[in-house]
Amino acid sequence: MTVKLGIIGYGGMGEWHHRNTTGIKDLKILAAYDIDAERVALAKKNALELKRDSEFTGFDSLSSILKDNRLNTVLVATPNDTHKDLCLAAIHAGKNVICEKPATLSVQELDEIIAAAKEKKVLFTVHQNRRWDQDYQKVKKSIEQGYLGKVFSIDTKLHGGGGIIHGWRAQKEHGGGMILDWGVHIIDQILDMIPNKIKTVYCQTLSILNPGVDDFFKLLITFEGGVVAQVEVGTFCLRGSFRTWHTCGDKGGLTLTLDYQGLSGGITRVRQFNNKWESKIIETYAGPTRTFAPLSPDQVEELSLPEVNPNWNEFYENVDVAIAGKSELIIKPYQVRRVIKVMDACFKSSETGAAVIFDE
Amino acid sequence: MTVKLGIIGYGGMGEWHHRNTTGIKDLKILAAYDIDAERVALAKKNALELKRDSEFTGFDSLSSILKDNRLNTVLVATPNDTHKDLCLAAIHAGKNVICEKPATLSVQELDEIIAAAKEKKVLFTVHQNRRWDQDYQKVKKSIEQGYLGKVFSIDTKLHGGGGIIHGWRAQKEHGGGMILDWGVHIIDQILDMIPNKIKTVYCQTLSILNPGVDDFFKLLITFEGGVVAQVEVGTFCLRGSFRTWHTCGDKGGLTLTLDYQGLSGGITRVRQFNNKWESKIIETYAGPTRTFAPLSPDQVEELSLPEVNPNWNEFYENVDVAIAGKSELIIKPYQVRRVIKVMDACFKSSETGAAVIFDE
């Protein structure tokens, strides 16, 4: 089978899909529609330049792209507040739908889409592309391989120094802000790693340099079984690395730092715990300590982060086989729903100052 | 004037005070009492070895040390659950009281002590010695000097790899666990830096390797005016540095890492924000990004962390002049009360999963 795709919304991400999928065999990008005629012209120019899909058509209306019978699938890559209506229109036109993240601005909106897709027997998935990030896959594999023992804490941060959020992402009415832009990725990653039921969601958002939207947030998710995940995202946290992970289990710990130049980190496992009363307080550069005294080198074992080879092409390859009914979707609607439910809770928690109690 | 001190409880910290105060002019340590006769013998041996205070007396009962009229002050350095009764006994005997941290296990207990000290017109203070830590003072000075602009986020972590908590600090009934052992310091540092009123306290404690007590916790304190402070303490977070700080303001950011070998970090201030729409998504090692694209070197200014010269002797020197009525206490009872109120809220929050709303 082949995914025969039309792109709705040829902005930054619409163009990105067009330009970054040339190596995928079972994907043809046959059409694009944008409300801005210049963007449609750019799509046609790119199609020529990329020497692919010579039958590429630029459309000037939603109804015309949805009537294109060559297309079995559309990608919705428009501002967040328009996703719901566009997804529903595409589903009603009988198309499978890939939606950019976040799929919708509320669980209610998503449920309408899921119900419509079910009724029309079409496939609905969301481009949660950060599942293929190398940093995330290394952390996930470390947990799965049991290197850390029983994991109790995940801490991950995303920092940028630029401050300014670009375009409609800085506008609340279009679904802007960092919870919806990046929180959606990070929450998805965490829920994909930790199978436990969610107990509580506590979040504080701030608006530092971009009035009206959250450009900084701290989020704590507690899970059943004593697992705590913590997320911090800031568009103006100078001196932070792009992305960091610090994950602790009862057998060891992992750190990972990802910046613009590369990725570093490792795993430290314990061979032997301290198990006797240390009668003397130890003086260190960091002050007197007993509980926090350093372990001796022979008590620990150092491991490299595991090798992973994520290939983002898998996203479209999976859509292709899922359309053919030969595989489950990787990004499943119920997973998307759970992420959006957590994001809903983030906004509610930040507004009220209260933790949102989950009942899963 | 001179602080004429008797030590009640000659364990790790009692001995530490004895051995670490030889350079303080206006302090005489004249006596010690411990329920363990061997510890009293050690105190006498140390007094000789340290060649100080030749008139040193080891006592075998609380009533006898409190009757020693040479003493104007006692240090209570016993397990946490005994502080209240011992402080009250010392106050009723007319002594000024220095109590090891945490002063008490609840605000109610502390209020009894504060009321008694007021009635007996004696001084009461708490050994919050981490106010003199170099890392903390560098962060505080950076904020005070305005290097970061308006601070909106403080993140600080304390990690150890040993896992095991020693002695009574691993026993709940003696006031063990990390909130009371180290939380008390870190909360004190944060409240001393951020003058704003507290809005909410949210905390999750875990018990990983030390049954019955919190040996890991995550804490979020929100303040009026949009400031969020986050604390993480773990006795078994391998691969963490001893202590880290990441503080963000609207003009710049600070990082500081303190480990057993030394201290590093710096301040990055912004000269010029990005202020235009970047039409292209930038591909970095960390993936495609626009909002999180790196700043160019000419947009930022790098500063060293400010010089500080904390001298812990100041703690006793301050007690001395405060007894003489010539100065305020550095560690004020109302500050201690606020820290204990936050710790109370930590336990309540962790138990219920709810944020505790403050009304200050």
XYZ file of C-alpha atoms in Angstrom:
720
model
C 0.000 0.000 0.000
C 1.047 3.616 -0.252
C 0.204 6.657 1.833
C -1.073 9.193 -0.698
C -0.882 12.393 1.250
C -2.270 15.891 0.957
C -0.909 18.552 3.285
C -3.374 20.994 4.845
C -1.452 24.009 6.092
C 1.890 24.587 4.386
C 3.598 26.564 7.178
C 6.801 25.629 8.954
C 5.796 22.073 9.782
C 3.835 21.398 6.583
C 6.905 22.273 4.562
C 9.080 20.296 6.965
C 7.073 17.112 6.256
C 7.346 17.746 2.525
C 11.107 18.213 2.611
C 11.950 15.506 5.142
C 10.117 12.532 3.690
C 11.840 12.093 0.342
C 13.463 8.849 1.506
C 10.213 7.115 2.425
C 9.232 4.556 -0.211
C 5.552 4.075 0.500
C 4.672 7.754 0.832
C 3.592 10.031 -1.980
C 2.901 13.683 -1.209
C 0.467 14.622 -3.954
C -1.107 17.881 -2.845
C -1.083 20.836 -0.516
C -3.567 23.479 0.499
C -2.932 26.666 2.450
C -5.056 29.785 3.011
C -2.007 31.765 1.853
C -1.529 31.479 -1.940
C 2.197 32.184 -1.578
C 2.574 29.092 0.569
C 0.775 26.994 -2.038
C 3.162 28.346 -4.677
C 6.088 27.439 -2.424
C 4.697 23.908 -2.044
C 4.595 23.519 -5.843
C 8.118 24.902 -6.171
C 9.357 22.495 -3.486
C 7.668 19.543 -5.206
C 9.588 20.353 -8.391
C 12.838 20.993 -6.563
C 12.566 17.769 -4.599
C 11.979 15.898 -7.879
C 9.181 13.856 -6.418
C 5.570 13.266 -7.144
C 5.366 15.012 -10.525
C 1.592 14.903 -10.307
C 1.682 17.358 -7.343
C -1.311 19.717 -7.104
C -1.607 22.956 -5.181
C -5.163 23.661 -4.027
C -6.761 26.966 -3.105
C -9.610 25.608 -1.014
C -10.221 23.010 1.641
C -13.146 21.487 -0.219
C -11.080 20.968 -3.363
C -8.193 19.165 -1.634
C -10.663 16.985 0.238
C -12.333 16.061 -3.056
C -9.033 14.860 -4.559
C -9.693 11.135 -4.942
C -6.020 10.323 -5.374
C -5.455 11.090 -1.668
C -6.121 8.455 0.969
C -4.636 10.550 3.795
C -4.258 14.164 4.840
C -1.803 15.816 7.183
C -3.273 18.672 9.227
C -0.408 21.071 9.982
C -2.222 24.299 10.804
C -2.369 26.414 13.981
C -3.567 24.347 16.926
C -6.989 25.931 17.311
C -7.999 24.836 13.786
C -7.085 21.152 14.134
C -10.451 19.932 15.300
C -12.550 21.346 12.480
C -10.021 20.385 9.814
C -9.604 16.843 11.137
C -13.372 16.405 11.244
C -13.786 17.752 7.702
C -11.092 15.369 6.415
C -12.586 12.396 8.217
C -16.031 13.203 6.852
C -14.450 13.282 3.392
C -13.266 9.715 4.021
C -9.580 10.487 4.461
C -7.244 8.958 6.986
C -5.873 11.783 9.128
C -2.452 12.577 10.520
C -2.663 15.622 12.762
C 0.212 17.725 13.998
C 0.572 17.886 17.751
C -1.243 18.842 19.893
C -4.185 17.150 18.191
C -6.713 19.353 19.970
C -7.032 21.894 22.750
C -9.198 19.675 24.952
C -10.192 16.066 25.523
C -13.743 16.911 24.425
C -12.498 18.047 21.024
C -10.379 14.947 20.646
C -13.266 12.663 21.546
C -15.304 14.147 18.688
C -12.498 13.309 16.274
C -11.974 9.787 17.607
C -15.721 9.088 17.401
C -15.922 10.439 13.831
C -12.901 8.388 12.682
C -14.425 5.271 14.175
C -17.744 5.926 12.464
C -16.131 6.604 9.073
C -13.705 3.689 9.550
C -10.666 5.832 8.830
C -7.403 5.984 10.658
C -6.511 8.879 12.966
C -3.063 9.469 14.399
C -0.908 12.335 15.621
C 2.610 13.344 14.675
C 4.270 12.817 18.063
C 7.642 12.815 16.349
C 9.660 13.200 19.560
C 9.119 9.489 20.225
C 11.982 9.071 17.757
C 14.356 11.412 19.585
C 17.627 9.790 20.437
C 17.822 11.169 23.984
C 14.375 9.873 24.825
C 14.992 6.460 23.274
C 18.201 6.041 25.266
C 16.392 6.778 28.518
C 13.502 4.485 27.605
C 15.797 1.633 26.647
C 17.790 2.016 29.872
C 14.587 1.647 31.872
C 13.295 -1.264 29.772
C 16.602 -3.129 30.041
C 16.387 -2.826 33.812
C 19.702 -0.986 34.143
C 18.263 1.292 36.828
C 16.195 -1.270 38.725
C 12.785 0.000 39.776
C 12.591 3.577 38.523
C 11.168 6.072 40.997
C 12.087 9.444 39.553
C 12.278 10.957 36.105
C 13.373 14.541 35.777
C 13.591 16.175 32.363
C 14.098 19.752 31.352
C 14.001 21.692 28.106
C 15.659 25.075 28.048
C 16.123 27.711 25.426
C 17.622 31.152 25.693
C 15.811 32.974 22.929
C 12.853 34.057 24.978
C 10.599 34.970 22.126
C 8.028 32.484 20.852
C 7.408 32.889 17.135
C 4.152 33.491 15.303
C 0.823 32.075 16.376
C 2.501 29.906 19.005
C 2.727 33.095 21.094
C -1.037 33.611 20.859
C -3.364 31.960 23.346
C -6.372 31.982 21.007
C -4.447 29.854 18.499
C -3.434 27.309 21.109
C -0.034 28.858 21.788
C 2.276 28.436 24.739
C 4.776 25.838 25.830
C 2.458 23.262 27.409
C 0.791 22.748 24.043
C 3.937 23.165 21.964
C 6.503 21.114 23.879
C 4.678 19.827 26.938
C 2.719 17.633 24.551
C 5.950 15.904 23.459
C 7.486 15.508 26.870
C 4.302 14.273 28.538
C 3.865 11.792 25.671
C 7.415 10.534 26.195
C 6.919 10.088 29.927
C 3.577 8.315 29.620
C 5.107 6.058 26.979
C 7.878 5.076 29.406
C 5.929 4.721 32.658
C 3.024 2.268 32.368
C 1.657 3.055 35.848
C -1.633 4.833 36.422
C -1.439 8.574 37.017
C -2.322 9.742 40.525
C -1.917 13.517 40.407
C -0.896 16.329 38.088
C 0.474 19.537 39.538
C 1.645 22.376 37.335
C 2.676 25.975 37.562
C 2.858 28.020 34.370
C 4.406 31.458 34.086
C 4.364 34.101 31.398
C 7.753 35.805 31.460
C 8.423 37.418 28.076
C 5.411 36.385 25.992
C 2.264 37.958 27.417
C -0.814 35.786 27.325
C 0.861 32.384 26.948
C 2.903 30.105 29.171
C 6.554 30.465 28.217
C 7.730 28.668 31.356
C 6.245 25.781 33.293
C 7.048 23.281 35.984
C 5.036 20.082 36.092
C 4.968 17.180 38.544
C 3.138 13.971 37.697
C 2.819 11.331 40.387
C 2.066 7.742 39.443
C 0.815 4.769 41.382
C 3.629 2.618 42.741
C 5.714 5.577 43.899
C 7.016 7.104 40.681
C 7.382 10.857 40.263
C 8.041 12.604 36.969
C 9.061 16.205 36.779
C 9.184 18.423 33.726
C 10.492 21.950 33.347
C 10.298 23.921 30.128
C 11.521 27.466 29.744
C 12.023 29.589 26.650
C 14.249 31.916 28.615
C 16.324 29.759 30.923
C 19.793 30.879 29.917
C 22.623 28.503 30.824
C 20.472 25.408 30.581
C 21.328 22.705 28.073
C 18.723 22.114 25.393
C 17.434 18.971 27.069
C 18.464 17.113 30.216
C 17.348 13.866 31.844
C 18.053 12.620 35.348
C 16.423 9.306 36.104
C 16.784 7.377 39.348
C 15.999 3.765 40.153
C 16.700 1.590 43.157
C 19.729 0.042 41.431
C 21.244 3.092 39.766
C 20.914 6.445 38.115
C 21.111 7.925 34.628
C 21.982 11.379 33.404
C 21.783 12.611 29.850
C 22.520 16.049 28.446
C 21.592 16.986 24.912
C 22.669 20.275 23.442
C 23.207 21.758 20.024
C 26.571 20.026 19.667
C 25.910 16.537 20.918
C 24.714 14.163 23.573
C 26.497 12.999 26.716
C 25.715 11.076 29.859
C 25.864 7.654 31.388
C 24.519 5.218 33.918
C 25.940 4.536 37.353
C 24.873 1.338 39.079
C 25.616 0.465 42.663
C 27.537 -2.731 43.444
C 27.428 -2.403 47.192
C 25.531 -0.055 49.452
C 26.929 1.557 52.547
C 25.484 -0.581 55.287
C 27.163 0.445 58.462
C 26.986 3.371 60.795
C 29.680 5.863 59.869
C 30.606 7.267 63.235
C 32.380 10.341 61.882
C 30.980 13.215 59.915
C 33.070 13.558 56.743
C 34.326 17.027 55.811
C 34.097 17.661 52.063
C 34.360 20.740 49.892
C 30.567 20.749 50.062
C 30.594 20.887 53.870
C 30.247 18.310 56.633
C 28.180 15.303 55.621
C 27.428 11.709 56.528
C 24.394 10.578 54.570
C 25.691 12.422 51.494
C 29.297 11.263 51.679
C 30.691 10.021 48.344
C 30.696 6.327 47.460
C 34.077 4.714 46.859
C 34.863 3.769 43.231
C 34.626 0.032 43.962
C 31.054 0.436 45.169
C 29.821 1.528 41.745
C 29.782 0.371 38.153
C 29.737 2.840 35.257
C 27.861 2.015 32.045
C 27.514 3.855 28.770
C 24.082 4.891 27.645
C 22.630 2.154 25.415
C 22.903 2.391 21.643
C 19.702 3.293 19.819
C 19.090 3.976 16.162
C 15.799 5.811 15.909
C 14.543 6.316 12.396
C 11.754 8.851 12.162
C 10.701 7.440 8.746
C 9.106 4.703 10.814
C 6.283 7.148 11.584
C 5.042 7.186 7.965
C 5.957 3.549 7.368
C 3.754 2.648 10.319
C 0.880 4.776 9.017
C 1.202 2.927 5.728
C 0.953 -0.586 7.202
C -1.723 0.538 9.664
C -3.884 1.827 6.793
C -3.486 -1.610 5.231
C -4.644 -3.123 8.533
C -1.348 -4.973 8.922
C -0.202 -3.309 12.125
C -1.334 -1.239 15.036
C -0.608 2.464 15.003
C 2.505 3.479 16.939
C 0.840 6.713 18.055
C -2.482 5.426 19.323
C -5.518 7.657 19.831
C -5.936 6.544 23.452
C -2.342 7.581 24.149
C -2.978 10.959 22.539
C -6.097 11.295 24.669
C -4.155 10.613 27.870
C -1.550 13.270 27.013
C -4.260 15.832 26.316
C -5.957 14.927 29.577
C -2.721 15.672 31.415
C -2.352 18.987 29.545
C -5.935 19.902 30.495
C -4.981 19.152 34.099
C -1.851 21.326 33.791
C -3.886 24.381 32.895
C -6.463 23.654 35.573
C -3.788 23.086 38.221
C -1.913 26.235 37.332
C -5.091 28.296 37.421
C -6.293 27.001 40.780
C -2.995 26.237 42.521
C -4.405 22.797 43.324
C -3.191 19.383 42.241
C -5.557 17.603 39.878
C -6.383 14.126 41.167
C -6.634 11.477 38.453
C -8.868 8.476 38.508
C -7.612 6.121 35.811
C 29.958 39.594 76.566
C 30.694 35.900 76.129
C 28.528 32.949 75.161
C 29.089 30.424 77.952
C 27.799 27.269 76.426
C 26.776 23.843 77.610
C 26.134 21.155 75.021
C 23.139 18.888 75.524
C 23.596 15.811 73.351
C 27.202 15.006 72.430
C 26.560 13.015 69.252
C 27.856 13.846 65.781
C 26.734 17.465 65.777
C 27.386 18.144 69.465
C 30.990 17.075 68.960
C 31.127 19.010 65.693
C 30.251 22.269 67.480
C 32.886 21.539 70.112
C 35.629 20.889 67.584
C 34.739 23.611 65.077
C 34.467 26.647 67.343
C 37.991 26.922 68.707
C 38.599 30.107 66.721
C 35.640 32.019 68.142
C 36.753 34.562 70.731
C 33.557 35.240 72.601
C 32.483 31.628 72.997
C 33.398 29.327 75.838
C 32.202 25.741 75.784
C 32.127 24.866 79.455
C 30.060 21.717 79.741
C 28.394 18.811 78.023
C 25.727 16.314 78.942
C 24.752 13.144 77.103
C 22.640 10.141 78.128
C 25.590 7.985 77.015
C 28.456 8.153 79.554
C 30.979 7.289 76.833
C 30.000 10.401 74.888
C 30.467 12.537 78.032
C 33.933 10.999 78.463
C 34.685 11.824 74.825
C 33.570 15.424 75.394
C 36.014 15.726 78.312
C 38.805 14.159 76.246
C 38.090 16.562 73.382
C 38.104 19.572 75.731
C 41.601 18.598 76.868
C 42.816 17.824 73.373
C 41.493 21.101 72.019
C 43.309 22.937 74.851
C 40.352 25.146 75.550
C 38.143 25.901 78.471
C 40.113 24.111 81.173
C 37.145 24.367 83.485
C 35.133 21.986 81.236
C 32.598 19.780 83.065
C 30.934 16.600 81.875
C 27.482 16.114 83.377
C 25.502 12.901 83.780
C 22.048 14.450 84.073
C 19.971 17.142 82.448
C 19.088 18.768 85.758
C 22.749 19.116 86.743
C 23.860 20.805 83.508
C 20.884 23.153 83.673
C 21.850 24.095 87.263
C 25.368 25.102 86.182
C 25.305 28.838 86.828
C 28.381 29.466 84.725
C 26.331 28.742 81.586
C 24.228 31.475 80.000
C 23.397 29.361 76.932
C 22.817 25.747 75.970
C 23.047 24.030 72.630
C 20.445 21.299 72.101
C 21.990 18.772 69.683
C 19.926 15.658 70.337
C 17.605 13.628 68.073
C 14.875 15.816 66.620
C 11.972 14.404 68.622
C 13.596 15.468 71.904
C 14.238 19.114 70.987
C 10.993 20.519 72.301
C 11.206 19.161 75.829
C 14.905 19.932 76.146
C 14.532 23.481 74.827
C 11.640 24.112 77.221
C 13.601 22.708 80.173
C 16.586 24.915 79.306
C 14.421 27.997 78.890
C 12.688 27.358 82.200
C 16.168 27.111 83.775
C 16.803 30.640 82.446
C 19.255 29.692 79.703
C 19.425 31.139 76.220
C 18.904 28.299 73.767
C 20.524 27.370 70.487
C 18.731 24.392 68.999
C 19.991 22.168 66.218
C 17.773 22.049 63.148
C 14.946 21.248 62.749
C 13.935 23.056 65.944
C 10.757 21.020 66.317
C 8.567 18.534 64.478
C 5.599 20.928 64.212
C 4.656 24.579 64.374
C 2.682 23.892 67.557
C 5.798 22.615 69.319
C 7.800 25.605 68.158
C 5.156 28.044 69.348
C 5.427 26.601 72.850
C 9.159 27.252 72.804
C 8.850 30.771 71.401
C 6.211 31.650 74.015
C 8.332 30.239 76.854
C 11.454 32.103 75.676
C 9.487 35.331 75.517
C 8.100 34.812 78.994
C 11.500 33.993 80.475
C 13.155 36.795 78.473
C 15.809 34.484 77.049
C 17.034 34.194 73.525
C 16.048 31.305 71.252
C 17.668 30.582 67.923
C 18.332 27.634 65.628
C 21.550 26.437 64.037
C 20.597 26.948 60.392
C 24.262 26.745 59.448
C 23.640 26.326 55.715
C 22.989 30.078 55.515
C 26.778 30.288 55.468
C 27.230 27.869 52.576
C 29.226 29.342 49.725
C 26.955 28.020 46.978
C 23.880 29.511 48.593
C 25.536 32.853 49.285
C 26.657 33.142 45.658
C 23.116 32.558 44.425
C 21.658 34.965 46.970
C 24.171 37.700 46.126
C 23.531 37.270 42.396
C 19.831 37.833 42.990
C 20.374 40.773 45.366
C 22.774 42.471 42.949
C 20.121 42.263 40.253
C 22.300 40.250 37.861
C 19.326 38.109 36.837
C 16.650 40.800 36.729
C 13.342 39.729 38.211
C 13.842 36.144 39.349
C 11.020 33.776 38.471
C 12.484 30.323 39.015
C 14.825 28.734 41.512
C 15.681 25.088 41.104
C 17.997 23.398 43.553
C 18.869 19.782 44.060
C 20.840 17.786 46.600
C 21.944 14.319 45.597
C 23.897 11.615 47.323
C 24.662 8.100 46.197
C 25.037 6.329 49.503
C 21.404 5.448 49.932
C 21.548 4.589 53.578
C 20.571 7.187 56.175
C 22.555 6.742 59.376
C 21.304 6.260 62.907
C 18.142 7.851 64.291
C 17.787 9.988 61.147
C 16.415 6.821 59.511
C 13.701 6.496 62.165
C 10.423 8.313 61.793
C 9.700 8.406 65.526
C 12.901 10.385 66.121
C 12.082 12.913 63.447
C 14.118 11.225 60.727
C 13.930 11.581 56.973
C 15.216 14.066 54.458
C 12.563 16.781 54.741
C 13.552 17.313 58.373
C 17.265 16.695 57.869
C 18.038 18.652 54.704
C 14.703 20.088 53.582
C 14.920 22.342 56.633
C 18.149 23.879 55.284
C 17.078 24.266 51.698
C 13.654 25.687 52.516
C 15.335 28.132 54.920
C 17.728 29.220 52.155
C 14.911 29.760 49.684
C 12.690 31.698 52.074
C 15.698 33.827 53.011
C 16.230 34.700 49.319
C 12.646 35.218 48.175
C 10.787 37.800 50.246
C 7.430 37.152 48.557
C 4.490 35.578 50.327
C 4.042 31.836 49.821
C 1.007 30.786 47.800
C 1.199 26.987 47.691
C 3.359 24.079 48.806
C 3.267 20.823 46.874
C 5.452 17.896 47.813
C 5.906 14.251 47.026
C 8.031 12.150 49.353
C 9.203 8.625 48.598
C 10.823 5.951 50.706
C 13.235 4.071 48.452
C 15.878 2.362 50.584
C 15.031 3.514 54.105
C 11.646 2.126 55.144
C 9.522 4.450 57.217
C 11.197 7.733 56.313
C 11.388 9.964 53.253
C 14.741 9.401 51.587
C 13.649 11.203 48.409
C 11.408 14.188 47.891
C 10.365 16.691 45.290
C 8.943 20.000 46.478
C 7.421 22.934 44.629
C 6.772 26.223 46.405
C 4.881 28.929 44.547
C 5.119 32.543 45.680
C 3.058 35.613 44.986
C 4.385 37.634 42.079
C 5.037 34.606 39.891
C 8.046 32.941 41.469
C 8.416 29.165 41.616
C 10.990 27.323 43.691
C 11.693 23.674 43.219
C 13.684 21.385 45.469
C 14.743 17.798 44.959
C 16.617 15.784 47.556
C 17.610 12.172 47.110
C 19.921 9.977 49.140
C 20.176 7.595 46.228
C 20.326 9.677 43.087
C 23.527 8.352 41.570
C 25.187 10.612 38.989
C 23.878 13.812 40.527
C 26.320 16.397 41.815
C 26.138 17.060 45.534
C 24.232 20.314 45.068
C 23.036 22.176 41.991
C 21.289 25.490 41.443
C 19.578 26.772 38.300
C 18.022 30.182 38.744
C 16.255 32.157 36.032
C 15.322 35.812 35.879
C 13.964 37.999 33.129
C 17.455 39.363 32.391
C 19.535 36.216 32.698
C 20.206 32.855 34.232
C 22.577 31.294 36.744
C 23.873 27.772 37.151
C 25.984 26.487 39.988
C 27.289 22.990 40.619
C 28.882 22.032 43.902
C 30.486 18.667 44.355
C 33.076 17.085 46.589
C 35.920 18.630 44.608
C 34.774 22.175 44.054
C 32.255 24.665 42.808
C 31.582 25.804 39.245
C 29.018 27.816 37.365
C 28.288 31.265 36.053
C 25.744 33.808 34.978
C 24.580 34.484 31.433
C 22.795 37.752 30.771
C 21.037 38.671 27.577
C 22.121 41.765 25.653
C 19.554 41.531 22.905
C 16.528 39.326 22.500
C 15.456 37.673 19.284
C 12.635 39.882 18.156
C 11.770 38.828 14.658
C 9.962 35.972 13.037
C 12.475 33.344 11.994
C 10.866 31.929 8.907
C 12.953 28.771 8.828
C 13.046 25.942 11.293
C 16.680 25.432 12.314
C 18.050 21.891 12.257
C 20.315 21.211 15.233
C 21.797 18.088 16.760
C 18.841 18.272 19.142
C 16.355 18.208 16.264
C 14.387 20.852 14.359
C 13.660 23.938 16.427
C 12.714 27.575 16.148
C 11.779 28.846 19.612
C 14.667 26.868 21.121
C 17.308 27.841 18.574
C 20.614 28.960 20.137
C 21.408 32.638 20.730
C 24.397 34.066 18.908
C 27.429 34.897 21.106
C 26.970 38.654 20.633
C 23.492 38.447 22.103
C 24.753 37.372 25.501
C 27.149 38.461 28.217
C 28.895 35.943 30.477
C 29.641 36.803 34.115
C 31.455 34.916 36.841
C 29.561 34.030 39.982
C 30.083 36.801 42.550
C 32.756 36.477 45.217
C 31.511 35.700 48.710
C 33.422 34.977 51.879
C 31.033 33.314 54.278
C 32.380 32.810 57.773
C 30.318 30.419 59.830
C 31.832 31.811 63.063
C 29.413 34.661 62.520
C 26.670 32.375 63.833
C 28.102 32.322 67.367
C 29.365 35.905 67.170
C 25.810 36.970 66.380
C 24.397 34.949 69.284
C 26.905 36.727 71.520
C 25.930 40.269 70.514
C 22.244 39.335 70.433
C 22.433 38.114 74.045
C 23.943 41.486 74.887
C 20.996 43.151 73.180
C 23.279 44.835 70.647
C 21.961 43.165 67.529
C 19.090 41.208 66.113
C 19.467 37.473 65.729
C 20.482 36.349 62.233
C 18.333 33.220 62.554
C 15.071 34.712 63.754
C 12.343 32.624 65.416
C 9.700 33.837 62.941
C 11.882 32.626 60.069
C 12.289 29.258 61.756
C 8.527 29.115 62.217
C 7.927 29.754 58.523
C 10.311 26.964 57.509
C 8.604 24.515 59.869
C 5.222 25.580 58.521
C 6.420 24.707 55.009
C 7.743 21.329 56.222
C 4.394 20.615 57.908
C 2.779 21.392 54.563
C 5.221 19.061 52.767
C 4.137 16.078 54.847
C 0.465 17.003 54.517
C 0.764 17.476 50.751
C 2.586 14.215 50.235
C 0.044 12.321 52.313
C -2.996 13.760 50.561
C -1.638 14.379 47.056
C -3.049 17.897 47.324
C -1.253 21.215 47.267
C -1.390 23.088 50.569
C -2.668 26.616 50.069
C -0.943 29.216 52.235
C -2.500 32.341 53.613
C 0.327 34.569 54.769
